[in-house]
């Protein structure tokens, strides 16, 4: 059964793993200028009046044919929807004009997996930032040199045109009393994640709509199913 976003996510606030793939799995984002364009459009979405400063991007990895982001919203789920609509709408128009093409850029609407808590948000962020390593674009020790991943900001404090849109999550701020302490702790945690996490296990963990402990995920699935059933019931015409 396919669930709508309103059935899957809380209405008030949440942190999600946002993911989308290019149409037909094509490598449409090859080239630094196209990746930079996507992040610029992300910034436009964050600053749009309908987003109302209620959406934050915590992490990202822009690959050649797909994009991962860790995003939180507060106030209302509609803020997240406005953000994505604006960012992807502007990007699609600018991308097609630049490439002299037409049609869809994304294969489907973005997936937004709900993250249970700070621990699972941290793991999801590590998963996102490790994408270039899994794609064999670089070794772990050279991830700092990958322009279009947020790892550079968290591990080394690099602020530039790409990383300036990042809003650090609370769990990161708690890693240390100074930026240098937080960066050192982050590098240590990230290294431990790479060494101790089985690649297939973490991939299976991240492709579900609810990323967290099994009991919690089962509860969320049941909640979503009940919302769908309630919507179907309300949509039925009255008898006779």
XYZ file of C-alpha atoms in Angstrom:
240
model
C 0.000 0.000 0.000
C 1.284 3.454 -0.912
C 1.003 6.023 1.858
C 0.782 9.765 1.419
C 3.220 11.960 3.321
C 0.464 13.227 5.609
C -0.116 9.636 6.790
C 3.572 8.930 7.350
C 4.810 12.052 9.130
C 3.749 13.936 12.265
C 1.810 17.117 11.576
C 3.782 19.364 13.963
C 7.516 18.601 13.815
C 9.960 15.852 12.870
C 13.349 15.072 11.377
C 13.418 13.116 8.124
C 15.848 11.522 5.726
C 14.899 13.115 2.402
C 15.985 11.210 -0.696
C 15.322 11.436 -4.415
C 16.795 9.913 -7.557
C 17.156 11.401 -11.031
C 14.669 10.410 -13.734
C 15.428 6.997 -15.223
C 18.421 6.817 -12.866
C 20.290 9.066 -15.296
C 23.407 10.890 -14.130
C 21.787 14.285 -14.537
C 23.748 15.885 -11.698
C 27.194 15.121 -13.073
C 29.234 18.283 -12.923
C 29.938 20.588 -9.984
C 27.846 23.428 -11.427
C 24.710 21.251 -11.426
C 25.242 20.044 -7.862
C 25.852 23.643 -6.795
C 22.650 24.650 -8.576
C 20.657 22.107 -6.582
C 22.017 23.378 -3.272
C 21.319 26.960 -4.346
C 17.709 26.002 -5.061
C 17.605 24.259 -1.676
C 18.596 27.579 -0.111
C 15.843 29.353 -2.051
C 13.330 26.850 -0.672
C 14.581 27.375 2.872
C 14.225 31.148 2.584
C 10.816 31.163 0.887
C 8.045 33.020 2.725
C 5.824 29.916 2.873
C 8.568 27.959 4.601
C 8.600 30.653 7.289
C 12.062 29.690 8.584
C 10.560 26.482 9.998
C 12.609 24.053 7.883
C 16.284 23.295 8.507
C 18.758 21.270 6.452
C 21.167 19.472 8.757
C 23.152 17.351 6.309
C 23.391 16.439 2.638
C 25.207 14.496 -0.024
C 24.620 15.446 -3.655
C 25.639 12.585 -5.925
C 25.624 12.312 -9.732
C 22.198 10.656 -9.937
C 20.610 11.065 -6.497
C 20.506 13.354 -3.473
C 20.282 12.713 0.269
C 19.416 15.324 2.892
C 18.606 15.271 6.603
C 15.846 17.835 7.121
C 13.732 18.898 10.090
C 10.542 20.926 10.187
C 8.511 22.546 12.941
C 5.194 24.311 13.174
C 3.457 22.217 10.535
C 4.122 19.478 8.006
C 3.000 21.946 5.323
C 6.259 23.864 5.899
C 8.243 20.835 4.729
C 5.938 20.415 1.731
C 6.298 24.095 0.772
C 10.078 23.851 1.065
C 10.304 20.824 -1.224
C 7.810 22.224 -3.715
C 9.718 25.485 -4.062
C 13.228 24.000 -4.060
C 12.447 21.273 -6.572
C 10.252 23.489 -8.730
C 12.923 26.173 -9.070
C 15.622 23.565 -9.630
C 13.640 21.747 -12.342
C 12.995 24.952 -14.281
C 16.560 26.211 -14.010
C 18.057 22.807 -14.762
C 15.963 22.304 -17.905
C 16.689 25.810 -19.139
C 20.414 25.372 -18.547
C 20.501 21.935 -20.182
C 18.114 22.912 -23.004
C 15.773 20.063 -22.188
C 12.246 19.492 -20.898
C 10.496 16.954 -18.725
C 11.026 15.501 -15.283
C 14.343 15.734 -13.494
C 13.381 13.539 -10.523
C 12.255 9.946 -10.932
C 9.475 10.436 -8.383
C 8.533 12.672 -5.488
C 11.168 12.792 -2.716
C 10.988 10.093 -0.078
C 10.982 11.402 3.485
C 11.746 8.665 6.019
C 10.839 9.565 9.602
C 13.763 9.395 12.047
C 12.900 8.274 15.575
C 15.325 10.310 17.686
C 18.761 11.939 17.846
C 20.600 8.609 17.753
C 18.912 7.530 14.549
C 19.246 11.030 13.091
C 22.990 10.820 13.717
C 23.227 7.404 12.077
C 21.210 8.630 9.108
C 23.532 11.615 8.787
C 26.584 9.354 8.791
C 24.902 7.201 6.142
C 24.219 10.267 4.000
C 27.736 11.650 4.275
C 29.358 8.272 3.611
C 27.777 8.083 0.151
C 30.941 9.110 -1.743
C 32.882 6.413 0.112
C 30.323 3.704 -0.740
C 30.322 4.912 -4.359
C 34.145 4.564 -4.345
C 34.573 8.196 -5.282
C 37.088 8.614 -2.468
C 38.673 6.924 0.513
C 37.382 7.762 3.967
C 40.466 9.833 4.788
C 39.804 12.025 1.730
C 36.104 12.670 2.341
C 37.019 16.195 3.474
C 37.802 17.003 -0.179
C 34.322 16.094 -1.428
C 32.655 19.456 -2.051
C 29.034 18.332 -2.035
C 28.734 16.567 1.282
C 28.150 18.187 4.668
C 30.931 16.112 6.263
C 33.358 18.973 5.600
C 31.353 21.241 7.867
C 30.854 18.862 10.782
C 34.298 17.247 10.806
C 36.444 20.278 9.956
C 34.295 23.393 10.350
C 34.494 24.367 6.674
C 31.975 27.096 5.818
C 31.598 28.031 2.161
C 28.936 28.597 -0.487
C 27.716 25.014 -0.130
C 27.876 24.417 3.622
C 26.465 27.817 4.646
C 22.898 26.472 4.439
C 23.549 23.890 7.183
C 21.826 24.184 10.565
C 23.635 21.953 13.107
C 21.276 19.663 15.068
C 21.140 19.734 18.857
C 22.927 16.395 19.206
C 25.945 17.822 17.353
C 26.138 20.910 19.572
C 26.239 18.590 22.601
C 29.372 16.805 21.321
C 31.659 19.426 22.838
C 32.047 22.851 24.360
C 33.961 24.340 21.429
C 33.860 23.914 17.635
C 37.209 22.082 17.693
C 35.972 19.660 20.347
C 32.778 18.957 18.400
C 34.689 18.417 15.163
C 37.136 15.989 16.774
C 34.317 14.028 18.426
C 32.402 13.939 15.150
C 35.379 12.536 13.258
C 35.762 9.858 15.930
C 32.072 8.872 15.814
C 32.045 8.846 12.018
C 35.130 6.619 11.899
C 33.538 4.206 14.386
C 30.380 4.146 12.282
C 32.352 3.162 9.167
C 34.296 0.475 11.003
C 31.388 -1.141 12.874
C 28.459 -0.838 10.478
C 27.690 -3.541 7.955
C 26.909 -1.891 4.617
C 23.949 -4.102 3.719
C 22.414 -3.787 7.182
C 22.526 -0.005 7.143
C 21.118 0.172 3.620
C 18.135 -1.940 4.681
C 17.746 0.270 7.742
C 17.607 3.438 5.637
C 15.199 2.386 2.870
C 12.224 2.008 5.218
C 9.724 4.854 5.803
C 10.433 4.701 9.558
C 14.044 4.611 10.763
C 14.306 3.575 14.400
C 13.794 0.737 16.860
C 11.567 -2.090 15.617
C 8.781 -1.567 18.168
C 8.652 2.140 17.403
C 8.675 1.532 13.628
C 5.868 -1.035 13.961
C 3.815 1.501 15.930
C 4.358 4.135 13.247
C 3.301 1.726 10.497
C 0.131 0.873 12.403
C -0.611 4.587 12.900
C -0.171 5.249 9.179
C -2.409 2.326 8.248
C -5.164 3.531 10.591
C -5.002 7.027 9.079
C -5.384 5.555 5.596
C -8.324 3.427 6.703
C -9.955 6.423 8.378
C -9.514 8.485 5.211
C -11.095 5.723 3.118
C -13.994 5.493 5.559
C -14.629 9.243 5.500
C -14.449 9.265 1.694
C -17.241 6.682 1.330
C -20.575 8.047 0.192
C -23.386 7.784 2.744
C -25.544 4.642 2.386
C -28.766 4.738 0.351
